[in-house]
Amino acid sequence: MRGVTHRITATREDGTVFEVSYGYGPGQRRLLGCRHCDWQERITSGGARHKGLDHLAQAHGALGSPRMTADAAARRQVLLIMLACFAAAALILWWAASQG
Ligand SMILES: [Zn+2]
């Protein structure tokens, strides 16, 4: 599919990521296309993301967030910061214990 502008992703329980491309097909028609089967849907009005997620859930059993893909990266960043904080706290505890 040419003219892809967005990717809608969903993750299955086993961690497999499924993706639906969204963009403009021939004649500037908006199209959703699954990368894992031959499913395609022409979009006439809004709800492209919802339709893509619907397909991923029904055909592939994958669940995605209705938010944009960029948010997933932001969530990962928050998770990394949290992990860093835990690591720092563990280090301080270990240091305090080793001083006693
Ligand atoms: Zn599919």
PDB file of C-alpha atoms and ligand atoms in Angstrom:
ATOM      1  CA  MET A   1       0.000   0.000   0.000  1.00  0.00           C
ATOM      2  CA  ARG A   2       1.487   3.350  -0.910  1.00  0.00           C
ATOM      3  CA  GLY A   3       1.154   6.646   0.921  1.00  0.00           C
ATOM      4  CA  VAL A   4       1.080   5.148   4.396  1.00  0.00           C
ATOM      5  CA  THR A   5       0.700   7.892   6.976  1.00  0.00           C
ATOM      6  CA  HIS A   6      -0.082   6.018  10.183  1.00  0.00           C
ATOM      7  CA  ARG A   7       0.480   2.656  11.758  1.00  0.00           C
ATOM      8  CA  ILE A   8      -1.962   1.162  14.192  1.00  0.00           C
ATOM      9  CA  THR A   9      -0.447  -1.519  16.377  1.00  0.00           C
ATOM     10  CA  ALA A  10      -1.847  -4.037  18.822  1.00  0.00           C
ATOM     11  CA  THR A  11      -0.133  -6.643  20.978  1.00  0.00           C
ATOM     12  CA  ARG A  12      -1.272 -10.195  21.538  1.00  0.00           C
ATOM     13  CA  GLU A  13      -0.984 -11.926  24.935  1.00  0.00           C
ATOM     14  CA  ASP A  14       2.197 -13.744  23.844  1.00  0.00           C
ATOM     15  CA  GLY A  15       3.823 -10.432  22.967  1.00  0.00           C
ATOM     16  CA  THR A  16       3.429 -10.643  19.196  1.00  0.00           C
ATOM     17  CA  VAL A  17       2.798  -7.206  17.704  1.00  0.00           C
ATOM     18  CA  PHE A  18       0.289  -6.827  14.875  1.00  0.00           C
ATOM     19  CA  GLU A  19       0.102  -3.806  12.676  1.00  0.00           C
ATOM     20  CA  VAL A  20      -2.423  -2.157  10.395  1.00  0.00           C
ATOM     21  CA  SER A  21      -1.216   0.513   7.980  1.00  0.00           C
ATOM     22  CA  TYR A  22      -3.351   3.503   7.294  1.00  0.00           C
ATOM     23  CA  GLY A  23      -2.841   5.772   4.354  1.00  0.00           C
ATOM     24  CA  TYR A  24      -3.923   6.798   0.910  1.00  0.00           C
ATOM     25  CA  GLY A  25      -4.410   4.263  -1.850  1.00  0.00           C
ATOM     26  CA  PRO A  26      -5.022   4.788  -5.577  1.00  0.00           C
ATOM     27  CA  GLY A  27      -7.287   7.757  -6.270  1.00  0.00           C
ATOM     28  CA  GLN A  28      -6.449   9.264  -2.852  1.00  0.00           C
ATOM     29  CA  ARG A  29      -8.871   6.919  -1.164  1.00  0.00           C
ATOM     30  CA  ARG A  30      -8.160   6.344   2.477  1.00  0.00           C
ATOM     31  CA  LEU A  31      -7.323   2.724   3.098  1.00  0.00           C
ATOM     32  CA  LEU A  32      -6.571   0.510   6.058  1.00  0.00           C
ATOM     33  CA  GLY A  33      -4.465  -2.535   5.287  1.00  0.00           C
ATOM     34  CA  CYS A  34      -3.441  -5.388   7.572  1.00  0.00           C
ATOM     35  CA  ARG A  35       0.176  -6.509   7.355  1.00  0.00           C
ATOM     36  CA  HIS A  36      -0.611 -10.023   8.537  1.00  0.00           C
ATOM     37  CA  CYS A  37      -3.510 -11.068   6.330  1.00  0.00           C
ATOM     38  CA  ASP A  38      -5.164  -9.677   3.207  1.00  0.00           C
ATOM     39  CA  TRP A  39      -7.730  -7.612   5.085  1.00  0.00           C
ATOM     40  CA  GLN A  40      -8.276  -4.148   3.676  1.00  0.00           C
ATOM     41  CA  GLU A  41     -10.898  -1.589   4.316  1.00  0.00           C
ATOM     42  CA  ARG A  42     -11.712   1.637   2.606  1.00  0.00           C
ATOM     43  CA  ILE A  43     -12.467   4.419   5.021  1.00  0.00           C
ATOM     44  CA  THR A  44     -15.270   6.752   4.127  1.00  0.00           C
ATOM     45  CA  SER A  45     -15.482   8.731   7.336  1.00  0.00           C
ATOM     46  CA  GLY A  46     -13.480   8.839  10.580  1.00  0.00           C
ATOM     47  CA  GLY A  47     -12.863   5.971  12.940  1.00  0.00           C
ATOM     48  CA  ALA A  48      -9.911   4.524  10.992  1.00  0.00           C
ATOM     49  CA  ARG A  49      -8.033   3.737  14.169  1.00  0.00           C
ATOM     50  CA  HIS A  50     -11.050   2.128  15.743  1.00  0.00           C
ATOM     51  CA  LYS A  51     -11.626  -0.050  12.653  1.00  0.00           C
ATOM     52  CA  GLY A  52      -7.980  -1.082  12.562  1.00  0.00           C
ATOM     53  CA  LEU A  53      -7.998  -2.047  16.234  1.00  0.00           C
ATOM     54  CA  ASP A  54     -11.273  -3.895  15.728  1.00  0.00           C
ATOM     55  CA  HIS A  55      -9.715  -6.003  12.985  1.00  0.00           C
ATOM     56  CA  LEU A  56      -6.572  -6.740  15.033  1.00  0.00           C
ATOM     57  CA  ALA A  57      -8.705  -7.810  17.981  1.00  0.00           C
ATOM     58  CA  GLN A  58     -11.129  -9.979  16.008  1.00  0.00           C
ATOM     59  CA  ALA A  59      -8.793 -11.559  13.441  1.00  0.00           C
ATOM     60  CA  HIS A  60      -5.579 -11.778  15.435  1.00  0.00           C
ATOM     61  CA  GLY A  61      -6.636 -11.584  19.081  1.00  0.00           C
ATOM     62  CA  ALA A  62      -4.378  -8.576  19.679  1.00  0.00           C
ATOM     63  CA  LEU A  63      -5.288  -5.647  21.870  1.00  0.00           C
ATOM     64  CA  GLY A  64      -4.104  -2.121  21.169  1.00  0.00           C
ATOM     65  CA  SER A  65      -4.529   1.208  22.794  1.00  0.00           C
ATOM     66  CA  PRO A  66      -6.872   3.617  21.025  1.00  0.00           C
ATOM     67  CA  ARG A  67      -4.146   6.229  21.402  1.00  0.00           C
ATOM     68  CA  MET A  68      -1.521   7.035  18.809  1.00  0.00           C
ATOM     69  CA  THR A  69       1.678   4.998  18.478  1.00  0.00           C
ATOM     70  CA  ALA A  70       3.789   7.862  19.802  1.00  0.00           C
ATOM     71  CA  ASP A  71       2.158   7.419  23.207  1.00  0.00           C
ATOM     72  CA  ALA A  72       3.520   3.882  23.456  1.00  0.00           C
ATOM     73  CA  ALA A  73       7.062   5.243  23.211  1.00  0.00           C
ATOM     74  CA  ALA A  74       6.260   7.814  25.900  1.00  0.00           C
ATOM     75  CA  ARG A  75       4.908   5.067  28.168  1.00  0.00           C
ATOM     76  CA  ARG A  76       8.080   3.036  27.643  1.00  0.00           C
ATOM     77  CA  GLN A  77      10.103   6.094  28.629  1.00  0.00           C
ATOM     78  CA  VAL A  78       8.091   6.533  31.835  1.00  0.00           C
ATOM     79  CA  LEU A  79       8.614   2.836  32.607  1.00  0.00           C
ATOM     80  CA  LEU A  80      12.377   3.194  32.078  1.00  0.00           C
ATOM     81  CA  ILE A  81      12.496   6.219  34.399  1.00  0.00           C
ATOM     82  CA  MET A  82      10.567   4.251  37.035  1.00  0.00           C
ATOM     83  CA  LEU A  83      12.997   1.331  36.682  1.00  0.00           C
ATOM     84  CA  ALA A  84      15.932   3.730  37.060  1.00  0.00           C
ATOM     85  CA  CYS A  85      14.366   5.125  40.262  1.00  0.00           C
ATOM     86  CA  PHE A  86      13.919   1.602  41.663  1.00  0.00           C
ATOM     87  CA  ALA A  87      17.507   0.778  40.784  1.00  0.00           C
ATOM     88  CA  ALA A  88      18.738   3.954  42.512  1.00  0.00           C
ATOM     89  CA  ALA A  89      16.642   3.171  45.607  1.00  0.00           C
ATOM     90  CA  ALA A  90      18.003  -0.392  45.694  1.00  0.00           C
ATOM     91  CA  LEU A  91      21.542   0.951  45.386  1.00  0.00           C
ATOM     92  CA  ILE A  92      20.997   3.398  48.286  1.00  0.00           C
ATOM     93  CA  LEU A  93      19.531   0.607  50.444  1.00  0.00           C
ATOM     94  CA  TRP A  94      22.452  -1.647  49.583  1.00  0.00           C
ATOM     95  CA  TRP A  95      24.904   1.163  50.397  1.00  0.00           C
ATOM     96  CA  ALA A  96      23.140   1.931  53.713  1.00  0.00           C
ATOM     97  CA  ALA A  97      23.160  -1.768  54.647  1.00  0.00           C
ATOM     98  CA  SER A  98      26.838  -2.107  53.841  1.00  0.00           C
ATOM     99  CA  GLN A  99      27.643   0.881  56.106  1.00  0.00           C
ATOM    100  CA  GLY A 100      26.067  -0.750  59.161  1.00  0.00           C
TER     101      GLY A 100
HETATM  102 ZN    ZN B   1      -5.263  -9.081   9.681  1.00  0.00          ZN
END
